[in-house]
Coordinates of C-alpha atoms in Angstrom, one line a residue:
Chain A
X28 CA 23.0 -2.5 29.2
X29 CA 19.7 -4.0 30.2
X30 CA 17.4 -4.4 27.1
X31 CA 14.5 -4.7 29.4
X32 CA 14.9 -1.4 30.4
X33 CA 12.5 1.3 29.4
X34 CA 12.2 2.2 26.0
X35 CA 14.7 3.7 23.7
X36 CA 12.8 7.3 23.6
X37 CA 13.0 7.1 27.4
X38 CA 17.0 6.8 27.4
X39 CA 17.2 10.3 26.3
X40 CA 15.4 12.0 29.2
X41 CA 17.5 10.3 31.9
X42 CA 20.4 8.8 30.5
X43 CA 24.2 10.1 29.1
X44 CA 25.2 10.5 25.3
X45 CA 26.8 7.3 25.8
X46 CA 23.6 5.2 26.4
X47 CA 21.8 6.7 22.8
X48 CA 25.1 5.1 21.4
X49 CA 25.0 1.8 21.3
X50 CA 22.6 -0.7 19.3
X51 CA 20.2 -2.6 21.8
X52 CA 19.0 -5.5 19.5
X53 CA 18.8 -6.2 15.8
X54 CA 16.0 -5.4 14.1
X55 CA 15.8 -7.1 10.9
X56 CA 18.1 -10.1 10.5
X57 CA 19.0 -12.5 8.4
X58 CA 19.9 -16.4 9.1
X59 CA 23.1 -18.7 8.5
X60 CA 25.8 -18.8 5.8
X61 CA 27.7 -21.7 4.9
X62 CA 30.8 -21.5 2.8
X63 CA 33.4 -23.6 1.4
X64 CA 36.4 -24.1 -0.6
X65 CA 36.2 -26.4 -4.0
X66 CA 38.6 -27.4 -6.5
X67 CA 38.4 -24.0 -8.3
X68 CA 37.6 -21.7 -5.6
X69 CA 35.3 -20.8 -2.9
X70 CA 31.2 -21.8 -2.9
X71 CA 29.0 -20.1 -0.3
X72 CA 25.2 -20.5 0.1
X73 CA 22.5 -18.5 2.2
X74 CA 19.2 -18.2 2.3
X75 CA 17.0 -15.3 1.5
X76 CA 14.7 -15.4 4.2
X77 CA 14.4 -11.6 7.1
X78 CA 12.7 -12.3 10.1
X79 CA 11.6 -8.7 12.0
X80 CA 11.8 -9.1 15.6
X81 CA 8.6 -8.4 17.7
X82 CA 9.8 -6.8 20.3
X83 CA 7.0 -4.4 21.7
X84 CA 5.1 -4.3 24.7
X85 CA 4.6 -8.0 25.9
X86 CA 4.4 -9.5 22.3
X87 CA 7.1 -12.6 22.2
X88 CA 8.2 -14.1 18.6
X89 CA 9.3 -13.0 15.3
X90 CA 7.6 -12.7 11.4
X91 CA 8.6 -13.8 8.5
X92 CA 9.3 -9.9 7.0
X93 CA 11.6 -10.5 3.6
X94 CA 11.7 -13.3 1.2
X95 CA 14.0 -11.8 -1.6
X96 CA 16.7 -10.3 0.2
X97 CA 20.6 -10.8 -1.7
X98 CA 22.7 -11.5 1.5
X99 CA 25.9 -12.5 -0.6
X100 CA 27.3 -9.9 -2.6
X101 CA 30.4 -9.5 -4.8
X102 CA 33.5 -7.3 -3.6
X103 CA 35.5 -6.3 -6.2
X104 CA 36.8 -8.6 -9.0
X105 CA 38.3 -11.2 -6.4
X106 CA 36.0 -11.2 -3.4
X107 CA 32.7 -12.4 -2.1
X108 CA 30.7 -11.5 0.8
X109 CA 27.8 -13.6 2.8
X110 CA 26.3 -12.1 6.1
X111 CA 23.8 -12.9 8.6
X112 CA 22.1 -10.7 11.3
X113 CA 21.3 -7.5 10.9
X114 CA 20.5 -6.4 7.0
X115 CA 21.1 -2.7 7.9
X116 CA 24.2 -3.1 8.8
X117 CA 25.3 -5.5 6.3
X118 CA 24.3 -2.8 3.4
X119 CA 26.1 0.1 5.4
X120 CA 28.9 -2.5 5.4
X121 CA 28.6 -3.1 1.9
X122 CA 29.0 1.0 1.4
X123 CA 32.4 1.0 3.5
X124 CA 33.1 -2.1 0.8
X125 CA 32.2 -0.5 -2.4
X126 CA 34.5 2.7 -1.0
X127 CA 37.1 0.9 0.2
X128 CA 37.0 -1.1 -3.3
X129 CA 36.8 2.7 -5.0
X130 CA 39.6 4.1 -3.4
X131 CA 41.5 1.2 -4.3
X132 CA 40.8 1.3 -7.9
X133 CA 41.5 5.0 -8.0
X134 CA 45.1 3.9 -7.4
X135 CA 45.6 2.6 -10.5
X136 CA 48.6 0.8 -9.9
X137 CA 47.5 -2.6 -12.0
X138 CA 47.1 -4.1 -7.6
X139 CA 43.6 -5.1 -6.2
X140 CA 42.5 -6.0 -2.9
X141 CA 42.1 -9.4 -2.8
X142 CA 40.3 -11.4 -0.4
X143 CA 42.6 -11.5 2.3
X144 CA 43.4 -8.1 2.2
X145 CA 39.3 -7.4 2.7
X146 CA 38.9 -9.9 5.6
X147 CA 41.4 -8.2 7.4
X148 CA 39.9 -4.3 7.0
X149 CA 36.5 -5.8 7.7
X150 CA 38.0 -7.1 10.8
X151 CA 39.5 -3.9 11.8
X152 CA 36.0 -2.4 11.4
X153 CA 33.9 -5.0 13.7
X154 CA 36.7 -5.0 16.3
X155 CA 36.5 -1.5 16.4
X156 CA 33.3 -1.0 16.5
X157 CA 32.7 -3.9 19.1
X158 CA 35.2 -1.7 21.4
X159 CA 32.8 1.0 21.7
X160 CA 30.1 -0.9 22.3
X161 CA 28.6 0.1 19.4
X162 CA 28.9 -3.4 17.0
X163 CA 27.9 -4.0 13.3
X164 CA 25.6 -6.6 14.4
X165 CA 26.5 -9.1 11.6
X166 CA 28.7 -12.4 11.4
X167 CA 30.0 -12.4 8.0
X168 CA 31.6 -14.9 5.5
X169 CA 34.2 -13.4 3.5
X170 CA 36.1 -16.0 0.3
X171 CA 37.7 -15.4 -3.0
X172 CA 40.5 -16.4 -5.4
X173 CA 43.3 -14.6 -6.6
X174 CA 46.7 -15.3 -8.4
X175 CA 45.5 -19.5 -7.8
X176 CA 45.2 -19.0 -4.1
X177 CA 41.8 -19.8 -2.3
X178 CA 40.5 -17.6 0.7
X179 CA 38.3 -18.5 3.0
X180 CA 37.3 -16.3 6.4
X181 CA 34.7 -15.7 8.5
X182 CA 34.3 -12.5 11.0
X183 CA 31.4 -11.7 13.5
X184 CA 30.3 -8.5 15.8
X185 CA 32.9 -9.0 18.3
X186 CA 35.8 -9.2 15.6
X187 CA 36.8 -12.9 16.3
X188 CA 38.2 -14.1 13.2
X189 CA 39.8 -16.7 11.5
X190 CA 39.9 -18.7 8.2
X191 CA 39.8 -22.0 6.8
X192 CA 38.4 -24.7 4.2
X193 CA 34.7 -24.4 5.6
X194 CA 32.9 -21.8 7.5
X195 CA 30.1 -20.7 8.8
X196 CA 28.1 -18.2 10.9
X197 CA 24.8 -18.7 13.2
X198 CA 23.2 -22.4 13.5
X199 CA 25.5 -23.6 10.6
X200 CA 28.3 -23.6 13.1
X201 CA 26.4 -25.7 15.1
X202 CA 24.6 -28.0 12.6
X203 CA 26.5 -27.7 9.3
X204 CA 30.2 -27.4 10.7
X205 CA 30.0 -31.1 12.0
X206 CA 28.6 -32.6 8.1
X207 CA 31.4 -30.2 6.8
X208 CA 34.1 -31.3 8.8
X209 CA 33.3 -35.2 7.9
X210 CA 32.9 -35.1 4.7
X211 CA 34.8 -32.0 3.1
X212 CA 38.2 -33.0 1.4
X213 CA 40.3 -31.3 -0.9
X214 CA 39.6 -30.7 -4.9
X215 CA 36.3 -31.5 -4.7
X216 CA 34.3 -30.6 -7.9
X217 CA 31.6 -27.7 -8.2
X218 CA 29.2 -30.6 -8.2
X219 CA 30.2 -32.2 -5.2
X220 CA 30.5 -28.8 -3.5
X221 CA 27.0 -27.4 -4.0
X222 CA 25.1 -31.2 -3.0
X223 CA 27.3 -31.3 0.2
X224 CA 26.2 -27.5 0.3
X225 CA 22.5 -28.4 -0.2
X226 CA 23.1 -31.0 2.2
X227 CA 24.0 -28.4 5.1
X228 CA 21.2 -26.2 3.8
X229 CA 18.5 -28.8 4.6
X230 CA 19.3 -29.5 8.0
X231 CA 19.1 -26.0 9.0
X232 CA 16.3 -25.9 6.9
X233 CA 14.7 -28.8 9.3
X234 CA 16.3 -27.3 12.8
X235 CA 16.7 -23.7 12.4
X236 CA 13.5 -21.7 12.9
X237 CA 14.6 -19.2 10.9
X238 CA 15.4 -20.7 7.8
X239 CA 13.1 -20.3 4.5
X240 CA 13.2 -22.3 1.5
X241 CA 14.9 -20.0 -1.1
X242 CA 18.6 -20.1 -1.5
X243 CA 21.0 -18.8 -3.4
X244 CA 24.4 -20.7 -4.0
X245 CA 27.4 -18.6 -4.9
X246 CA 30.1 -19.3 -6.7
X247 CA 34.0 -17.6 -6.8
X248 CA 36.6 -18.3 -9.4
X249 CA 39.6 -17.1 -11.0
X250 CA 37.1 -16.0 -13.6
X251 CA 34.7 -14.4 -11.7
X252 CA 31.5 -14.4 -9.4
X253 CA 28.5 -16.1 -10.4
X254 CA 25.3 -16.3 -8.2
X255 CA 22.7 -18.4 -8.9
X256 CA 19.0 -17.5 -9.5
X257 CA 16.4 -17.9 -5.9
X258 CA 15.1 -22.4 -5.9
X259 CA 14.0 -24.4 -3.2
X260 CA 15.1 -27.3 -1.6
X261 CA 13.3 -30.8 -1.5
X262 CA 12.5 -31.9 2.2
X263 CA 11.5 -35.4 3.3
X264 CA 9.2 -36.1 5.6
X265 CA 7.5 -39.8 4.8
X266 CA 9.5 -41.5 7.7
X267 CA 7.5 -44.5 9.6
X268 CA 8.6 -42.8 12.9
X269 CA 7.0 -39.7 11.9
X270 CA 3.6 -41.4 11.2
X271 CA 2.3 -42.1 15.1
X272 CA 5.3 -40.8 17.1
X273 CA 3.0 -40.7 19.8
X274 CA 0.9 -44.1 20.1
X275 CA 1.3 -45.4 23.4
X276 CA 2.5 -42.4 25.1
X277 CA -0.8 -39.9 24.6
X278 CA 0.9 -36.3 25.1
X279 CA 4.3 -36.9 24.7
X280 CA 6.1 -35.7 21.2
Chain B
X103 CA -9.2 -3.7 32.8
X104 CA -9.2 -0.3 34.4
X105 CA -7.4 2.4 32.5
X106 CA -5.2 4.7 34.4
X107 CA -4.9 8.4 33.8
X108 CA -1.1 7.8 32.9
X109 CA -2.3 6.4 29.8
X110 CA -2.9 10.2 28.5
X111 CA 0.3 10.8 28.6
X112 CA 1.8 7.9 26.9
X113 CA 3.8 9.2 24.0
X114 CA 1.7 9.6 20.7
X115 CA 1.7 6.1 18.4
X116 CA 0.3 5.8 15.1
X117 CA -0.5 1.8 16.1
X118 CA -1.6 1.8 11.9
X119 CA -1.7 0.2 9.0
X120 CA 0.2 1.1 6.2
X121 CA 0.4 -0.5 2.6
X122 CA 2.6 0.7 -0.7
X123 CA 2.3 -1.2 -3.9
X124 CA 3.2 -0.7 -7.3
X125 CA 1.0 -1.6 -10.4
X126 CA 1.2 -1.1 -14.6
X127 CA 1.9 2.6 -14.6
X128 CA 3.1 4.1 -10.9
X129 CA 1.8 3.4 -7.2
X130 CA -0.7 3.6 -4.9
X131 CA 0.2 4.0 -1.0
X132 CA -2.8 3.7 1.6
X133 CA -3.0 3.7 5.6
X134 CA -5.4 4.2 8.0
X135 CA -6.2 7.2 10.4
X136 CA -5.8 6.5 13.7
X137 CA -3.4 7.8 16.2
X138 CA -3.4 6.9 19.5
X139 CA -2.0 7.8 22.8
X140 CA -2.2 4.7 25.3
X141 CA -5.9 3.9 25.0
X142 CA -7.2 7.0 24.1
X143 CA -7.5 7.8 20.2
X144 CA -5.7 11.5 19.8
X145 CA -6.7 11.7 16.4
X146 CA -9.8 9.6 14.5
X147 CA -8.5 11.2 11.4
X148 CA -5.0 11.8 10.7
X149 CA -3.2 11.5 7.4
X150 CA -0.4 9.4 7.4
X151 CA 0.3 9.4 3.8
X152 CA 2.2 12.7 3.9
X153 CA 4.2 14.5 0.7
X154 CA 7.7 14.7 0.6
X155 CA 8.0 16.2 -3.0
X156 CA 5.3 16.9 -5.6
X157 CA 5.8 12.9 -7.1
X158 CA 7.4 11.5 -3.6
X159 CA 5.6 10.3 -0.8
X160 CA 5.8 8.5 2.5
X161 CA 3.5 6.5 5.1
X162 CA 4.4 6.8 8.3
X163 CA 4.1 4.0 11.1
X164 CA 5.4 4.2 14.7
X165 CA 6.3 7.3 16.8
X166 CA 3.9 9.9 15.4
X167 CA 6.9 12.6 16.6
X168 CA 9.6 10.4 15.5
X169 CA 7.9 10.0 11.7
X170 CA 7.1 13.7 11.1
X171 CA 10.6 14.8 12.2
X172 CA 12.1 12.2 9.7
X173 CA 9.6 13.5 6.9
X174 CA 10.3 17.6 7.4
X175 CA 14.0 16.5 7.4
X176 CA 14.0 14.8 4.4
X177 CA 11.2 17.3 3.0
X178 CA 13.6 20.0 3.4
X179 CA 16.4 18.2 2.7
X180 CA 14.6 17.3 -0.9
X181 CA 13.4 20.8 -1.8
X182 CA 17.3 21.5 -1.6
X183 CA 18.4 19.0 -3.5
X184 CA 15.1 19.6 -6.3
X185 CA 16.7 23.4 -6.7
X186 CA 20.3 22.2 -6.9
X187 CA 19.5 19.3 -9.7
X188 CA 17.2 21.2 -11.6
X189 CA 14.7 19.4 -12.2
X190 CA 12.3 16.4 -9.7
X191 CA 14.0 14.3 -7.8
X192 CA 13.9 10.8 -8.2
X193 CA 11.7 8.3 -6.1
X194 CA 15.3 6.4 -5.1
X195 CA 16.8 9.6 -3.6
X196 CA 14.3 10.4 -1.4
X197 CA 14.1 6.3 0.0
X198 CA 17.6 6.8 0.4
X199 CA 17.9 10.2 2.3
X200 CA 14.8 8.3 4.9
X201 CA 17.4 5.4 5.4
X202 CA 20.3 8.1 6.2
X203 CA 18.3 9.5 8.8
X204 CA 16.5 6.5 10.1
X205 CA 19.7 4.4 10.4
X206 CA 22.3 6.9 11.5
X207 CA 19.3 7.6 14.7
X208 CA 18.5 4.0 14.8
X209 CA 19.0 4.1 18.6
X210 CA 16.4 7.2 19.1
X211 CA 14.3 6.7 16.5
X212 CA 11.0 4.3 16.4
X213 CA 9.4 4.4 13.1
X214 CA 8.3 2.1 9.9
X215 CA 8.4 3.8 6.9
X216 CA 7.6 3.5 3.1
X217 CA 8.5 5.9 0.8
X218 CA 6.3 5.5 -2.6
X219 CA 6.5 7.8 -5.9
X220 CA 7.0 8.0 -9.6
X221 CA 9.7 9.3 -11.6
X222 CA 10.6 9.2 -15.5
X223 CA 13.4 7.3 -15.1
X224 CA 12.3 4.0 -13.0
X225 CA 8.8 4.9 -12.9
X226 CA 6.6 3.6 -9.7
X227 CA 8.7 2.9 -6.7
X228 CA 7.9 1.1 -3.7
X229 CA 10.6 1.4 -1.0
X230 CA 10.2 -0.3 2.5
X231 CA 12.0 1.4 5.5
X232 CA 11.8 -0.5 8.6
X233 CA 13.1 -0.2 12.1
X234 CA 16.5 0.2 11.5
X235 CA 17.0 1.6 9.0
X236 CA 17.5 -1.3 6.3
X237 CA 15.9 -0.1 2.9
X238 CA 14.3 -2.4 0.1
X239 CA 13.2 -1.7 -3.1
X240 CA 9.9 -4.0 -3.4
X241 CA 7.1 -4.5 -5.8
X242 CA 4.6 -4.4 -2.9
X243 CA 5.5 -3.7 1.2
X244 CA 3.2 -3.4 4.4
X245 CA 3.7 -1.7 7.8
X246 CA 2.8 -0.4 11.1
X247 CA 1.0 -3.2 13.9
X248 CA -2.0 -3.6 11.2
X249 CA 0.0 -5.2 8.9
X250 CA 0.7 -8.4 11.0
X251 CA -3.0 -9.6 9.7
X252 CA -2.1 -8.8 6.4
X253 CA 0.9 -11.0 5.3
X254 CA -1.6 -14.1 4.5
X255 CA -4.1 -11.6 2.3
X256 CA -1.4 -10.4 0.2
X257 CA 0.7 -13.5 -0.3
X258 CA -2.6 -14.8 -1.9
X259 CA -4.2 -11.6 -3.2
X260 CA -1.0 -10.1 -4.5
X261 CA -0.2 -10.2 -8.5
X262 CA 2.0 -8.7 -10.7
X263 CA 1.0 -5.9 -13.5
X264 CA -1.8 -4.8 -12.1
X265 CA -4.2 -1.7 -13.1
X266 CA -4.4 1.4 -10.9
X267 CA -7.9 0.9 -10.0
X268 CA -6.8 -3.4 -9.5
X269 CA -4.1 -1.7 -6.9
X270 CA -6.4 0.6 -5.3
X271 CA -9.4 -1.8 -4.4
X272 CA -6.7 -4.4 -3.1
X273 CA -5.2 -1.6 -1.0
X274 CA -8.5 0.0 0.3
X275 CA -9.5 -4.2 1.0
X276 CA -6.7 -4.9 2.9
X277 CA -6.7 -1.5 5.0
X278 CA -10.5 -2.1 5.9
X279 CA -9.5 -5.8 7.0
X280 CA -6.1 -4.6 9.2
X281 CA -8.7 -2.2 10.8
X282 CA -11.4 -4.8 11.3
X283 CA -9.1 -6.8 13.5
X284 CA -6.3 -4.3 15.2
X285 CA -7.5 -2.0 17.7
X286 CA -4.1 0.6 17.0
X287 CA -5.6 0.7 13.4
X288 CA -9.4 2.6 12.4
X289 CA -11.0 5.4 11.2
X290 CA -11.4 6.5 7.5
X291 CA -9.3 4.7 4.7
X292 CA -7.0 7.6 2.8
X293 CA -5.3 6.2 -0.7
X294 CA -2.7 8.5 -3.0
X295 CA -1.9 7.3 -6.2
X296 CA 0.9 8.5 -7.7
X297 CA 2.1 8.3 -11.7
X298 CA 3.4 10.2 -14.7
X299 CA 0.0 12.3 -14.3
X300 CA 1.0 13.5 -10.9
X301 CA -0.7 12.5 -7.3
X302 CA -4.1 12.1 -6.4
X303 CA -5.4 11.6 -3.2
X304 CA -9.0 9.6 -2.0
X305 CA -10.4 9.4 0.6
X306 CA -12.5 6.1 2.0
X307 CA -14.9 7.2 5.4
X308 CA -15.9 4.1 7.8
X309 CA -19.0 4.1 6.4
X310 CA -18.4 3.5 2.4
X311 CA -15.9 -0.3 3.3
X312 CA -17.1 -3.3 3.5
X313 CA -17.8 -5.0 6.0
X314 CA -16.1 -8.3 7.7
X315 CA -17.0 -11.4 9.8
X316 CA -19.5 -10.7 12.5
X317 CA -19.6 -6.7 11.8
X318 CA -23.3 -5.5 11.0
X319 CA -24.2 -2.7 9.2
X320 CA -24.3 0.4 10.9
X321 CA -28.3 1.8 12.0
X322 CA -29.1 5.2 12.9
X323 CA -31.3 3.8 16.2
X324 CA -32.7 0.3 17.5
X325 CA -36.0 2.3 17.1
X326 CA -35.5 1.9 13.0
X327 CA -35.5 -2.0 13.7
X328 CA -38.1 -1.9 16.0
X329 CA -41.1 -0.5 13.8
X330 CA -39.5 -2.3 11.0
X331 CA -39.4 -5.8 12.2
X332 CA -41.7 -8.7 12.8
X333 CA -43.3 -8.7 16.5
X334 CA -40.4 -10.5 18.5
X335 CA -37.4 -8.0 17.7
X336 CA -36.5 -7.8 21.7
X337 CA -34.5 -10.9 22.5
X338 CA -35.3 -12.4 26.2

């Protein structure tokens, strides 16, 4: 599966049904979710940045595409969704949501799926899919509430999957994993939640190059799901080390 | 640079530029005209902006085969649905039916796409298909290899609520500076405009846009400057 290989339209002259089956490379993605758990449920936050990705004849880098795009989305009455990568396949995912969520209310048996039950079909789906070489290219945050119990998952495009008190998918693995698992303790207050939130959403903000500065911070309760209106993030810069970082060393950075 | 003959059979690529945007009252959709096969310009004047229903259309970027095989589907595929509901279909419908067929082929196909209309329930609709086959409903949307020297124009020149002939000068300006500076994109400037009234199509040639840095207006021979100029029009 070389992705250097000739083009895509080229794959059909020479190659099998099974080569025009599988996705090469993601065109449209999205960045990193973070999520945690709070006192009264789950908080996640993304950003609403898509970067298209150049990747015709010799050209090298990606655009800035999107700026309003809603990558956390509410599954039924107990359940929340965030995903990163790519946005196609996160809304055809949402469509095997809403279904899923249809045929369960159709029931009407007075049961819902709640989150755990929806972290585990959605992990059947990617597994699945990743078998046939064919994956949802998405890593996706899954948390809710129901009956007083807090759920918190994650799941990506090769169906590895597990849960627990603070996820997240992409760079925040990386760079807001580490803040999270310092400084994340039980029954912390929605305050607290969304500044140690904000806090993992600067650094990726400073270190991940596809990061924009419009987030949206969600919220999951026993009541309901709230998600906040698009703001931006204050970033600091006036450091003495960032004035002449280069004054005695001409070239160097 | 020497250009070999293979270029002539490089599959045909509208390189293009294409623009939707909505203003007070319905949309206008513009694109250039130039479709080109490896260096060689197959067509100086194509239409891009092609009609899907009688208040749906789409601009097409990308694989010029891949984009009109997308449109007749969905063309057909809306003419059905038109008889079956009785009355015109709506603007999302159509967007949607483009996504079906771009992301279900995502592998095969190579196109951008933005499907534009008007219809009396949501009124003017912008929707933005790109590779892939993600779909989003935006106030304004770009597209095709001209529209990477267009994202600075519009985040400054863009405003909300504006009038149809606001929308059609900032589309017509931004087409006419995409072409200026990307050598996939040229040719004449074509606009529909689409609202409760119906569509209407305009047509912009080379000649009629303005011009940018370092272009000079176009002379029908140096002879013209020659017996019009002051004595030392030859420069040594």
């Amino acid at each position: 599966m070389n992705v250097a290989d000739s083009a895509p339209a080229m794959n059909n002259l020479i190659g099998s049904d099974a080569d025009s089956q599988r996705t090469l490379y993601p065109y449209v993605t999205g960045t990193s979710v973070v999520g945690i758990k709070y006192k009264d449920g789950i908080l996640l936050a993304a950003d609403m940045g898509d970067y298209l990705a150049c990747h015709d004849s010799g050209s090298y880098g990606s655009t800035l595409r999107y700026k309003t795009v809603e990558r956390m989305k509410s599954v039924g009455k107990h359940s929340i969704i965030g995903a990163s990568g790519e946005i196609s396949d996160f809304q055809e995912i949402m469509r095997y949501l809403d279904e899923l969520i249809l045929y369960d209310n159709m029931w009407d048996d007075g049961n819902s799926f709640g989150p755990k039950e929806v972290h585990n079909y959605l992990t059947r789906v990617m597994y699945n899919r990743r078998n046939k070489f064919n994956p949802l290219w998405n890593s996706l945050v899954l948390g809710g509430v129901k009956n007083g119990q807090k759920y918190l998952g994650t799941v990506n495009m090769i169906g590895v999957h597990y849960e627990d008190n603070h996820v997240a998918t992409g760079f925040g693995n990386h760079l807001s994993r580490p803040i999270l698992r310092d400084e994340w303790h039980e029954n912390l207050t929605f305050e607290e939640g969304v500044k140690l939130l904000e806090k993992c959403m600067r650094v990726l903000l400073y270190r991940d190059r596809s990061a924009v500065n419009k987030l949206q911070i969600a919220k999951i309760t026993e009541e309901g799901v709230t998600i906040s209106q698009p703001y931006s993030l204050k970033t600091f810069w006036n450091f003495a080390a960032f004035q002449n970082p280069t004054v005695g060393a001409e070239g160097s950075w | 640079m020497d250009v070999s003959s293979g270029d002539l059979n490089a599959p045909h690529s509208m390189g293009t530029t294409i623009i939707g945007v909505t203003y007070d009252g319905g949309v206008v959709l513009g694109a250039d005209s130039r479709t080109s096969t490896g260096m060689y310009v197959a067509n100086r004047a194509s239409d891009k902006i092609t009609q899907l229903t009688d208040n749906v259309y789409i601009c097409r970027s990308g694989s010029a085969a891949d984009s009109q095989i997308v449109s007749d589907y969905v063309r057909y595929y809306l003419h059905q649905h038109t008889i079956q509901l009785g009355q015109p279909s709506t603007v999302k419908v159509a967007a949607n039916l483009v996504r079906l067929i771009s992301y279900n082929n995502k592998n095969m196909l190579q196109t951008g796409l933005i499907v534009g209309g008007w219809d009396k329930y949501e009124g003017g609709k912008i929707y933005g298909i790109p590779l892939g086959g993600t779909i989003l409903e935006l106030p304004f949307t770009i597209g095709g290899s001209g529209s990477s020297y267009l994202y600075g124009f519009f985040d400054q020149a863009w405003k909300e609520g504006m009038t149809q002939e606001e929308a059609e000068q900032l589309v017509v300006k931004a087409v006419s500076l995409a072409i200026a500076r990307d050598g996939a994109s040229g040719g004449v400037v074509r606009t529909v405009t689409i609202n409760k009234d119906g569509a209407s199509r305009k047509f912009y040639p080379g000649d009629t846009l303005p011009l940018w840095h370092e272009e000079l207006a176009p002379q029908d021979s140096l002879l013209d400057i020659l017996s019009s100029a002051s004595p030392e029009p030859m420069i040594c």
